[in-house]
Structure formats: C-alpha cells, structure tokens
mmCIF file with all atom_site columns, C-alpha atoms in Angstrom:
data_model
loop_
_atom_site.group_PDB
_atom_site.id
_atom_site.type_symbol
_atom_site.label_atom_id
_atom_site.label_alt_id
_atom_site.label_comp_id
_atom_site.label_asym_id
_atom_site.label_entity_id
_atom_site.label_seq_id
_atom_site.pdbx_PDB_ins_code
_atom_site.Cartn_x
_atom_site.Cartn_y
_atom_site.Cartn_z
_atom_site.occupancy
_atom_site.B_iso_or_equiv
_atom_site.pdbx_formal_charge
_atom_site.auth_seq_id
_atom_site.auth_comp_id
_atom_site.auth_asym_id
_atom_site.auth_atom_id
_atom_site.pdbx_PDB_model_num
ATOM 1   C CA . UNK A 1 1   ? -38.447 35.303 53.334 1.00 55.00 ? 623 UNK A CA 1
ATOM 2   C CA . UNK A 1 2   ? -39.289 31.621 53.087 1.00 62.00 ? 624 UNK A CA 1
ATOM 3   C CA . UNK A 1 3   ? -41.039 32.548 50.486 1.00 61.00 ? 625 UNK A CA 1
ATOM 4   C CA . UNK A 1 4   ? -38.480 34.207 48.806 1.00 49.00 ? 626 UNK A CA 1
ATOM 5   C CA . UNK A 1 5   ? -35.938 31.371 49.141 1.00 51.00 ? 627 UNK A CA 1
ATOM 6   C CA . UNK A 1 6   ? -38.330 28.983 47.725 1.00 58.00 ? 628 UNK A CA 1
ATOM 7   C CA . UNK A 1 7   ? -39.194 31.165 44.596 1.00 57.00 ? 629 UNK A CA 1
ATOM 8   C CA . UNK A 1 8   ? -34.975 31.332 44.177 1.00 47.00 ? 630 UNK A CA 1
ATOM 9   C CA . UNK A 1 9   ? -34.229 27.500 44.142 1.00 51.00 ? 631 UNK A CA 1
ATOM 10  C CA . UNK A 1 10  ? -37.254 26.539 41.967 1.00 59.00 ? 632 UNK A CA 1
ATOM 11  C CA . UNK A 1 11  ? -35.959 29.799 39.397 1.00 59.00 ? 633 UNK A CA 1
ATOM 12  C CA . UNK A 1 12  ? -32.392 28.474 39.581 1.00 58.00 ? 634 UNK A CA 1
ATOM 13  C CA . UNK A 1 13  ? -33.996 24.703 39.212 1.00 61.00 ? 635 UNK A CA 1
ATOM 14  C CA . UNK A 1 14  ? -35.677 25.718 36.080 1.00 64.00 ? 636 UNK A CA 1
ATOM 15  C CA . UNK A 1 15  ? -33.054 27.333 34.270 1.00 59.00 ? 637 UNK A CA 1
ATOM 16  C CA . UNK A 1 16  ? -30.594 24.836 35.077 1.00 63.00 ? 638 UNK A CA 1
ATOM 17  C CA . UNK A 1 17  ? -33.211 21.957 33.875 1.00 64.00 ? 639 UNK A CA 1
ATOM 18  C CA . UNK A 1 18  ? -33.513 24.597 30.957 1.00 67.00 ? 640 UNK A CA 1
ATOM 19  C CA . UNK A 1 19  ? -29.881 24.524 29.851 1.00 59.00 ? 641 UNK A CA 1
ATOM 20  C CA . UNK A 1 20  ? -29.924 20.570 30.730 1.00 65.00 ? 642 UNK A CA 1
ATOM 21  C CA . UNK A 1 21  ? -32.203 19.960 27.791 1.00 64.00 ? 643 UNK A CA 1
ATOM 22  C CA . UNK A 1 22  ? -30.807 22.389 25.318 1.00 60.00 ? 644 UNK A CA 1
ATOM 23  C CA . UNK A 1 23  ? -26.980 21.008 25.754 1.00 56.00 ? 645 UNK A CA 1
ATOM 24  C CA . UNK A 1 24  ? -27.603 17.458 26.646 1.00 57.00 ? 646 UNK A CA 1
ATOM 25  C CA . UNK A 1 25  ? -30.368 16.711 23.796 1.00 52.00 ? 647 UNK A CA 1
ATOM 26  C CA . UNK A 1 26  ? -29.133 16.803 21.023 1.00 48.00 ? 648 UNK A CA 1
ATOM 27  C CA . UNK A 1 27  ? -26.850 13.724 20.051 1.00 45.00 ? 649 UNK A CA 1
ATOM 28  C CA . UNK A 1 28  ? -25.650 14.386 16.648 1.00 48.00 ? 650 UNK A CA 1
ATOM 29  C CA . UNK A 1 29  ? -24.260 17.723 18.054 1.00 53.00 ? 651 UNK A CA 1
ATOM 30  C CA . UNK A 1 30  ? -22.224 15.768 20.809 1.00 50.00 ? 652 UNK A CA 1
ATOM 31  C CA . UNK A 1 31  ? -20.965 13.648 17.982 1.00 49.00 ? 653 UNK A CA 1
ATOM 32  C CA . UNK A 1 32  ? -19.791 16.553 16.117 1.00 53.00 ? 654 UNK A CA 1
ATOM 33  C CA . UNK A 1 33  ? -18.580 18.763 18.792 1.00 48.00 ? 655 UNK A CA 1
ATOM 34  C CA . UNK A 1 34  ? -16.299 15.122 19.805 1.00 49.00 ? 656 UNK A CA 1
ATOM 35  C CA . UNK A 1 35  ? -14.836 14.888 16.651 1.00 51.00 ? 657 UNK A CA 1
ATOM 36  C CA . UNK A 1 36  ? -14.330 18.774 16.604 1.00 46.00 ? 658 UNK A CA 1
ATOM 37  C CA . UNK A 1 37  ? -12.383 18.777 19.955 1.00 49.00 ? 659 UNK A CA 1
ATOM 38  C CA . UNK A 1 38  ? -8.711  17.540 18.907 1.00 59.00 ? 660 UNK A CA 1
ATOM 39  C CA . UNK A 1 39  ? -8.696  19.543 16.245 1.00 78.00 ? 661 UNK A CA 1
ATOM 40  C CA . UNK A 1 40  ? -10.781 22.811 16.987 1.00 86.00 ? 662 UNK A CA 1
ATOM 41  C CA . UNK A 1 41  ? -10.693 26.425 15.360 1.00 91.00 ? 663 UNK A CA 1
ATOM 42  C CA . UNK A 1 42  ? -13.366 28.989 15.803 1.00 93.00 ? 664 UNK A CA 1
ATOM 43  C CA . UNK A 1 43  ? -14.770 29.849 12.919 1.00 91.00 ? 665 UNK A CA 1
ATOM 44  C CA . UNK A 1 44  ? -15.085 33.518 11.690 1.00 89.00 ? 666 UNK A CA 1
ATOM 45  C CA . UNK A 1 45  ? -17.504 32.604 8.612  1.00 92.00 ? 667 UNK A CA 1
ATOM 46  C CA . UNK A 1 46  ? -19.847 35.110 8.133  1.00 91.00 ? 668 UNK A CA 1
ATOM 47  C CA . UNK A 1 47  ? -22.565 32.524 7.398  1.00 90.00 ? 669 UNK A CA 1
ATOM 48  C CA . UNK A 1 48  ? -21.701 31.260 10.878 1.00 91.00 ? 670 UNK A CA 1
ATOM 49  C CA . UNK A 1 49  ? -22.056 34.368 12.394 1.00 93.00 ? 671 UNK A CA 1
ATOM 50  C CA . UNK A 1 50  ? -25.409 35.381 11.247 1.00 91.00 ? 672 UNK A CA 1
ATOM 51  C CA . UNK A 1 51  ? -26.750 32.100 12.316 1.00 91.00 ? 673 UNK A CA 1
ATOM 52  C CA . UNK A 1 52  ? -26.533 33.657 15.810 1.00 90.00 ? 674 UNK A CA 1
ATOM 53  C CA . UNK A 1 53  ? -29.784 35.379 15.320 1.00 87.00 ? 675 UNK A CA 1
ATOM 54  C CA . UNK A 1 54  ? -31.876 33.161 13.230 1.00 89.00 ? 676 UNK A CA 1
ATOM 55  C CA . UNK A 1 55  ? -34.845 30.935 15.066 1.00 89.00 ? 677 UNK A CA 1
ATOM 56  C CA . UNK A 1 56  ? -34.445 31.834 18.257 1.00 90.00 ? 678 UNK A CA 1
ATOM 57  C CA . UNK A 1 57  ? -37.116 31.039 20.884 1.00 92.00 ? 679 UNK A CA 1
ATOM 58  C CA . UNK A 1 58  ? -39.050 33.439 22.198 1.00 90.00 ? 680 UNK A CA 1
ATOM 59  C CA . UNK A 1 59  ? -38.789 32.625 26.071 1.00 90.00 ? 681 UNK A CA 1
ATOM 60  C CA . UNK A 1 60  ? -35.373 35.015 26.690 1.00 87.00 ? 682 UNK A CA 1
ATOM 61  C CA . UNK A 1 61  ? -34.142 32.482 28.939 1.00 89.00 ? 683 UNK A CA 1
ATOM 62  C CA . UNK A 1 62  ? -33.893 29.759 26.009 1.00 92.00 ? 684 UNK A CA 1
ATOM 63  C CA . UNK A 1 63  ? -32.941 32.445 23.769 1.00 91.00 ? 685 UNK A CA 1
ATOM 64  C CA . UNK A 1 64  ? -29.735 33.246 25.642 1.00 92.00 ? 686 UNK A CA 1
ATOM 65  C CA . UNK A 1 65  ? -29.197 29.522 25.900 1.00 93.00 ? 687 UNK A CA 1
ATOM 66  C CA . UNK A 1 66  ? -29.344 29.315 22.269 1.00 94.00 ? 688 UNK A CA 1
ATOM 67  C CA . UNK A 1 67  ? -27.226 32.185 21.615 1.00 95.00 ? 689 UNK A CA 1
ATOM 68  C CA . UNK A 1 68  ? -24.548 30.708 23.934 1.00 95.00 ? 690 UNK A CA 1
ATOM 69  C CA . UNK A 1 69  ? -24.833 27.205 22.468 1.00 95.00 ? 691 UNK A CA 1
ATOM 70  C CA . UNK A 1 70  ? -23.916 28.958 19.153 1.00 95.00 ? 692 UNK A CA 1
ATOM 71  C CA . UNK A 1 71  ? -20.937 31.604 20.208 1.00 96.00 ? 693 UNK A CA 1
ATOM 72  C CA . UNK A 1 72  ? -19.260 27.847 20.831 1.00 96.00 ? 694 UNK A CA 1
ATOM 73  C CA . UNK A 1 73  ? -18.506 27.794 17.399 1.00 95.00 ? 695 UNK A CA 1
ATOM 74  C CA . UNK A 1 74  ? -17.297 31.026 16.958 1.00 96.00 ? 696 UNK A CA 1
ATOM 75  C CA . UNK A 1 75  ? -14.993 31.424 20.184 1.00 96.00 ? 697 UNK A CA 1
ATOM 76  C CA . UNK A 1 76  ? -12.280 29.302 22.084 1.00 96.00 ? 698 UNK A CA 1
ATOM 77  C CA . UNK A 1 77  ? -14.164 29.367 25.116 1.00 97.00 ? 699 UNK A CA 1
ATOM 78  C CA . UNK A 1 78  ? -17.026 31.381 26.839 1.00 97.00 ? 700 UNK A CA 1
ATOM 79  C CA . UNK A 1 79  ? -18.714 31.310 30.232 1.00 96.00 ? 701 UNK A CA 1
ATOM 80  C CA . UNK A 1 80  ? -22.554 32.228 30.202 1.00 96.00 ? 702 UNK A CA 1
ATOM 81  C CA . UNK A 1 81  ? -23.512 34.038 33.523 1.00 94.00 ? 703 UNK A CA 1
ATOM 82  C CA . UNK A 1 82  ? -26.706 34.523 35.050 1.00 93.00 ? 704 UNK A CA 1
ATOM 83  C CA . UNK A 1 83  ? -27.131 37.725 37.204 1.00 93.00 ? 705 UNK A CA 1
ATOM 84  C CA . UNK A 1 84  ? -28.547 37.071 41.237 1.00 88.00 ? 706 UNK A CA 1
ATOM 85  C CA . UNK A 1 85  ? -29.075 40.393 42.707 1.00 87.00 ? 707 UNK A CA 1
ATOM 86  C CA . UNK A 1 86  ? -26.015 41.813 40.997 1.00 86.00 ? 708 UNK A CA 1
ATOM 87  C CA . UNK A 1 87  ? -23.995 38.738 41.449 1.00 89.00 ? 709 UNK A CA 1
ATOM 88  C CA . UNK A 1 88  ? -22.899 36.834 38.030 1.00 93.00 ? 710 UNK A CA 1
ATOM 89  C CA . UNK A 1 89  ? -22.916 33.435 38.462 1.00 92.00 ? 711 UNK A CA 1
ATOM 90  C CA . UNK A 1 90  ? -21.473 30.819 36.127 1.00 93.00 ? 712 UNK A CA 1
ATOM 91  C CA . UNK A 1 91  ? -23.915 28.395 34.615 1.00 93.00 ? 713 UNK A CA 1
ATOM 92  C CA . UNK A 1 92  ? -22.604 26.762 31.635 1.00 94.00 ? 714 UNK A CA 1
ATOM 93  C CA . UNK A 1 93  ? -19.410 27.209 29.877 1.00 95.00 ? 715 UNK A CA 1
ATOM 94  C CA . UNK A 1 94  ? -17.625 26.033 26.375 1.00 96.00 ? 716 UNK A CA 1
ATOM 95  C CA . UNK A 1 95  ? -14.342 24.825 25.267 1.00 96.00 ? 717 UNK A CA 1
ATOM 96  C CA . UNK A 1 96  ? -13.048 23.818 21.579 1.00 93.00 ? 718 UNK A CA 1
ATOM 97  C CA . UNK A 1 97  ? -16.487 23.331 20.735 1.00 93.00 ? 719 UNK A CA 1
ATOM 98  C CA . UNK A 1 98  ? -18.107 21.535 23.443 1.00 94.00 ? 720 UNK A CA 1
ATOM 99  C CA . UNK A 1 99  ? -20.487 23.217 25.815 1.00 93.00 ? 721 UNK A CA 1
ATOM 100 C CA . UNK A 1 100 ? -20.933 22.044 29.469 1.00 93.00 ? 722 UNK A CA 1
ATOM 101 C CA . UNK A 1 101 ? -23.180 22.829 32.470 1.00 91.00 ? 723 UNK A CA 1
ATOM 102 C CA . UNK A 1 102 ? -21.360 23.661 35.262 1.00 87.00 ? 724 UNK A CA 1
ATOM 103 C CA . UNK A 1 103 ? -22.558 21.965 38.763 1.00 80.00 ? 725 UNK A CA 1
ATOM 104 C CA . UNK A 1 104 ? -21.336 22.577 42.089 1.00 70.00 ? 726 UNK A CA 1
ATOM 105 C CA . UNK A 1 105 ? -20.003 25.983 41.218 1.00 60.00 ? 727 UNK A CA 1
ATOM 106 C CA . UNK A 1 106 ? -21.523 28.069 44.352 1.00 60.00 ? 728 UNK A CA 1
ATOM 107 C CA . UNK A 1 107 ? -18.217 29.815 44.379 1.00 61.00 ? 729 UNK A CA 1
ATOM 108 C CA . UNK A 1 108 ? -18.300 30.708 40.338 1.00 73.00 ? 730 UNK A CA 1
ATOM 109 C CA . UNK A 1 109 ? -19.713 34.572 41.677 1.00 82.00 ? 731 UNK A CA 1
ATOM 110 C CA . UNK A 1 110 ? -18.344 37.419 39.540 1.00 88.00 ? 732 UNK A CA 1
ATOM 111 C CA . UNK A 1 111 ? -19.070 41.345 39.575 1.00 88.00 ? 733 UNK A CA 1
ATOM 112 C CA . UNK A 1 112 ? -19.555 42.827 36.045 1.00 89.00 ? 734 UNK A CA 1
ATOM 113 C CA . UNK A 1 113 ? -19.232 46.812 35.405 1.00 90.00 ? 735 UNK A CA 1
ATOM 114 C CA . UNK A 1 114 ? -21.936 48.532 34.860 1.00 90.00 ? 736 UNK A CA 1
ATOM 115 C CA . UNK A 1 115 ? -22.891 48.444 30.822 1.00 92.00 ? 737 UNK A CA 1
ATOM 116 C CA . UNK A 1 116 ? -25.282 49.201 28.176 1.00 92.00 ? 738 UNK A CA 1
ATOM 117 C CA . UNK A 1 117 ? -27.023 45.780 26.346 1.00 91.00 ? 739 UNK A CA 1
ATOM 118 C CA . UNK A 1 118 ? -24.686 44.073 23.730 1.00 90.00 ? 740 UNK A CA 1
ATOM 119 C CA . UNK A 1 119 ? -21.517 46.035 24.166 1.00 92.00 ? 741 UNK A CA 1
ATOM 120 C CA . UNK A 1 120 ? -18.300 44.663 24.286 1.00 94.00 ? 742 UNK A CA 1
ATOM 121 C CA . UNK A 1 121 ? -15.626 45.072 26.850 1.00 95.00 ? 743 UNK A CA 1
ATOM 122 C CA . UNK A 1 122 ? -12.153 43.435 27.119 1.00 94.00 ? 744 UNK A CA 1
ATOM 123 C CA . UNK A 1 123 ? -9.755  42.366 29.970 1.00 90.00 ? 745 UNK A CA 1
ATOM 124 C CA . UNK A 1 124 ? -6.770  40.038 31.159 1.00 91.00 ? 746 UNK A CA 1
ATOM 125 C CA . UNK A 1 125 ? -8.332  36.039 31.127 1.00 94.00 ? 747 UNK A CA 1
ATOM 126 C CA . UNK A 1 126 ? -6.546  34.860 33.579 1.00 95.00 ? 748 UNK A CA 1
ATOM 127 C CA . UNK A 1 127 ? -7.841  36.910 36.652 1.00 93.00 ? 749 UNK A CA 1
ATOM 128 C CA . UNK A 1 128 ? -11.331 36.460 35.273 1.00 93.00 ? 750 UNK A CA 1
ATOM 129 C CA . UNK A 1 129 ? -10.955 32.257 35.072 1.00 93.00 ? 751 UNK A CA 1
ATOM 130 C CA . UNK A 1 130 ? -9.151  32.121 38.046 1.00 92.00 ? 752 UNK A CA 1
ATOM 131 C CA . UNK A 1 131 ? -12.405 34.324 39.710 1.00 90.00 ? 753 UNK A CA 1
ATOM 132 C CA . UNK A 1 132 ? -14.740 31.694 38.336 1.00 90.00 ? 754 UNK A CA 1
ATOM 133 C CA . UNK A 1 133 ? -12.198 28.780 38.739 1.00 90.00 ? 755 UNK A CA 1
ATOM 134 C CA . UNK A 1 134 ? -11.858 27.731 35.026 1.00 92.00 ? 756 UNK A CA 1
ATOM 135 C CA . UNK A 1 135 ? -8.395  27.643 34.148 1.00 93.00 ? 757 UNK A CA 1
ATOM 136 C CA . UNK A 1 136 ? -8.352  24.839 32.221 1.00 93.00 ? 758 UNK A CA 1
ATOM 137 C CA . UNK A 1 137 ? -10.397 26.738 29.824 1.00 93.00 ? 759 UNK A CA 1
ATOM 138 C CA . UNK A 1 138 ? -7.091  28.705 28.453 1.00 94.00 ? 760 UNK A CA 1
ATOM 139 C CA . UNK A 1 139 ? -4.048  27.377 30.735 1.00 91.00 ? 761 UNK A CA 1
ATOM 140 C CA . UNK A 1 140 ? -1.254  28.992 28.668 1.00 91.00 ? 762 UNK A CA 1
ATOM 141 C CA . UNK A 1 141 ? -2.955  32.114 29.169 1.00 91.00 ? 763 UNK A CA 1
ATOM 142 C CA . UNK A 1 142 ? -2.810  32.764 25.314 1.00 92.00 ? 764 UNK A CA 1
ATOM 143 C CA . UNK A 1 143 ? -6.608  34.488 24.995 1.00 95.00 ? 765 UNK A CA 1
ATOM 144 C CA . UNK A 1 144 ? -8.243  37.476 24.971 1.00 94.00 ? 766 UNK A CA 1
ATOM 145 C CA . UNK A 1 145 ? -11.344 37.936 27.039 1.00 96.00 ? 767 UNK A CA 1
ATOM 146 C CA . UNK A 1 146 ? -14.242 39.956 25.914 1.00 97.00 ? 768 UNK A CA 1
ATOM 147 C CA . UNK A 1 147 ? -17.756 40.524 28.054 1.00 96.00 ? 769 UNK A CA 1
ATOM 148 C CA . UNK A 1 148 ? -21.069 40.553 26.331 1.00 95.00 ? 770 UNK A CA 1
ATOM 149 C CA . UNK A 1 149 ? -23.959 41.925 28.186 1.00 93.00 ? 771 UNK A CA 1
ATOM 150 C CA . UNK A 1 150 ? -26.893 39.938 26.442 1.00 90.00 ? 772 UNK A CA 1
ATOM 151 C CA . UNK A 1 151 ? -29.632 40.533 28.659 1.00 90.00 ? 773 UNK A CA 1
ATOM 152 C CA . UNK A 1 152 ? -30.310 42.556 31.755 1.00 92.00 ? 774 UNK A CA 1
ATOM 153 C CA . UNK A 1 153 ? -30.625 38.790 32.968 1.00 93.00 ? 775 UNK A CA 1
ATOM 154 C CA . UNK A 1 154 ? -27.530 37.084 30.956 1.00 94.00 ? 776 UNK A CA 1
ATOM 155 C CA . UNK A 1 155 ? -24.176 37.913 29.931 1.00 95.00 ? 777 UNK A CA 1
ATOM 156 C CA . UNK A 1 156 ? -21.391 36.134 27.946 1.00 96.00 ? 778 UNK A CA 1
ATOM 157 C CA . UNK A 1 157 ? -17.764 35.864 28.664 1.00 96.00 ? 779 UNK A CA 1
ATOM 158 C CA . UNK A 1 158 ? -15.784 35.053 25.514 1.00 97.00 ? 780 UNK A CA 1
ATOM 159 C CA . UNK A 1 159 ? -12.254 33.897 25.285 1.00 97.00 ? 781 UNK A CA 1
ATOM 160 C CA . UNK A 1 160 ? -10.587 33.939 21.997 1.00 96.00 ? 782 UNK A CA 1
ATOM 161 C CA . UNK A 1 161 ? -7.042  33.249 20.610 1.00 94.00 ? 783 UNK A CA 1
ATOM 162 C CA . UNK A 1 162 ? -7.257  35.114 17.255 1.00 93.00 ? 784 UNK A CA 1
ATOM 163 C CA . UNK A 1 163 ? -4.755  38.453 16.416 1.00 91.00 ? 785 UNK A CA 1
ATOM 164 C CA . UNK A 1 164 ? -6.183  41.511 17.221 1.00 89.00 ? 786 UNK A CA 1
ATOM 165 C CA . UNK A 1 165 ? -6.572  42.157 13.860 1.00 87.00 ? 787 UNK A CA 1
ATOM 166 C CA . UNK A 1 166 ? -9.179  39.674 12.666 1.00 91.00 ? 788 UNK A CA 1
ATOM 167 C CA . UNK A 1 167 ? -10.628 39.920 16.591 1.00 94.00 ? 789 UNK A CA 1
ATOM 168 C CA . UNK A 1 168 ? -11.775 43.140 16.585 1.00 94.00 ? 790 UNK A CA 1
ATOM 169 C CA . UNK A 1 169 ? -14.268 42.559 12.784 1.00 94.00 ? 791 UNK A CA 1
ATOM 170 C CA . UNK A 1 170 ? -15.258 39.062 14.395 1.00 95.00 ? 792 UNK A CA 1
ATOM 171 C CA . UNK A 1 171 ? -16.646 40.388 17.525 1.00 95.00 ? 793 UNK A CA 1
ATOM 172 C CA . UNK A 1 172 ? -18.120 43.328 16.305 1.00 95.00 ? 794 UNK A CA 1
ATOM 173 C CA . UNK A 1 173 ? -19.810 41.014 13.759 1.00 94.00 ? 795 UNK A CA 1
ATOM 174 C CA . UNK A 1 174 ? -20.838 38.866 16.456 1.00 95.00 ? 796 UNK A CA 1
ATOM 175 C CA . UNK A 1 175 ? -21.943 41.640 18.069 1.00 93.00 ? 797 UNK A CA 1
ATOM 176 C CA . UNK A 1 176 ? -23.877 43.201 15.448 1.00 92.00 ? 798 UNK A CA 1
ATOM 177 C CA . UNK A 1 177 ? -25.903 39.369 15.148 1.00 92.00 ? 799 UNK A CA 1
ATOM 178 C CA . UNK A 1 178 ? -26.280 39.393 19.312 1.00 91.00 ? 800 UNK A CA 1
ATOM 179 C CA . UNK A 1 179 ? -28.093 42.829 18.352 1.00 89.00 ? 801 UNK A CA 1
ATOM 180 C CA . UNK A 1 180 ? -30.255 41.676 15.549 1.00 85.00 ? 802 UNK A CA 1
ATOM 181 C CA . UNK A 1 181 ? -31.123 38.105 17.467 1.00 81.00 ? 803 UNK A CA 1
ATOM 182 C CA . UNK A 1 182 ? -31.553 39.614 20.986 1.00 77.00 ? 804 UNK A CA 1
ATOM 183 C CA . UNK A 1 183 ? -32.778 43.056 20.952 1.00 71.00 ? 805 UNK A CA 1
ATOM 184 C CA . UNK A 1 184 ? -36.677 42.943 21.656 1.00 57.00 ? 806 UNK A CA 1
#
C-alpha cells in the first residue's frame, strides 16, 4: 500500500511539475495573455481552431496540456481535470486568456458521467464551479458549460458566453480538431 501511495504522489508530482513548465515558461505568452485580459473575447477563427491539433507532443500527458493551453483562446474559461480512480480533480484552469495551475485544491473532486472520447455534453455552470470552487471564473453566471472527455486520463470543462447559435458550430469545430489532434 506504501507502495502504492508513493507511486500516487510522485505521478501527481510529475504532472503538476509537467503543467508548471508548459504554463509558466513561456514569457512572451504571459505578456500577451496580460494585455489580452481587460479586454478579452474568445476567438471562433477557424485558423485558431485548427491550431488545436497541430505539433502536439507525443507524451499524452503534455499533449492534453497543450490542448488545454490552447482551448484558452477559444473559450471564456475551462477547468482541465485529471481522473484518480474515477475522481476528477482540478489541475489547472483558464480565464480571459490566462491559464493558471491550481494549488491547494484537495477539495476541487468532481464525478463526470460516463462518456465516449471527445464528445460534448452541456450543463448549468454554476453548480459545476461552485463543486470545484471557481466562481470567480463566471460570477454573473452568464456561461454555458460544456464537458470534453479528452482522454481516458483528461477531460476539459469549458465555459463560454457566446449565443447558442454561433456555440453550437464553435464547439463542434473544436471538437472535430480535439478529434484530429488527440485520437491515437
């Protein structure tokens, strides 16, 4: 059992030093993503979009990190979960354009349904950031949340404010990019 606790804190030590590196590297992207936050709009460019897929790594673990680091253009917010026995647990999340690692969040544990890879499902926001203790993320509760299975390992939670109109051609668009970037 020892054993087993020690192989779970140096897996969860890994990925976290993992998504360390990959969101606090890169310095011209924290200059952009500052001057993005006053004034930030997800983008539904196509060109954007595709992007999604293109150079990934081949490790799936910086692959999802990747992925996420990229939906933060396209999206209001998202939370990037990492599934324990089941359990989803929070362990990053982005706002207007800026992506964070979330520390301290033993409590961030969610249940997803059971789904196939890289479909979509939608429900309320507010009972889902309230679960994982994110309010800020949308606090006049004006976004729709979607729930993106990327990997029997990883799955997205997206929060957008767009009409249902454009929504619905953006994320299956995203969607159909998560497929071609993600399916092995």
């Amino acid at each position: 059992m020892e054993k087993f606790s020690q192989s779970l804190v140096s897996t969860i030590t890994n990925l976290q030093k993992r998504l360390e590196s990959v969101l606090e590297n890169d310095f011209e992207a924290k200059v952009e993503a500052s001057e993005r936050h006053a004034h930030f709009e997800p983008s539904r460019d196509l060109s954007l979009v595709r992007g999604l897929s293109l150079g990934l790594p081949e490790d799936h673990i910086d692959r999802a990190i990747v992925v996420f680091s990229r939906l933060a253009l396209l999206f209001d917010a998202g939370v990037m979960l990492e599934n324990h026995d089941g359990q989803w647990k929070a362990q990053a999340y982005f706002h207007k354009g800026a992506t964070h690692l979330l520390k301290n969040n033993s409590k961030s544990f969610v249940k997803i349904p059971q789904m196939n890879l890289l479909s979509v499902l939608s429900t309320a926001s507010q009972p889902m950031l309230e679960k994982l203790q994110l309010q800020h993320l949308d606090p006049d509760n004006k976004t729709s949340c979607l729930l993106i299975k990327a990997s029997p390992d990883f799955a997205f939670i997206l929060f957008s404010g767009m009409a249902d109109l454009w929504l619905k051609e953006h994320v299956e668009n995203v969607r159909r990019a998560l497929i071609n970037g993600l399916a092995d």
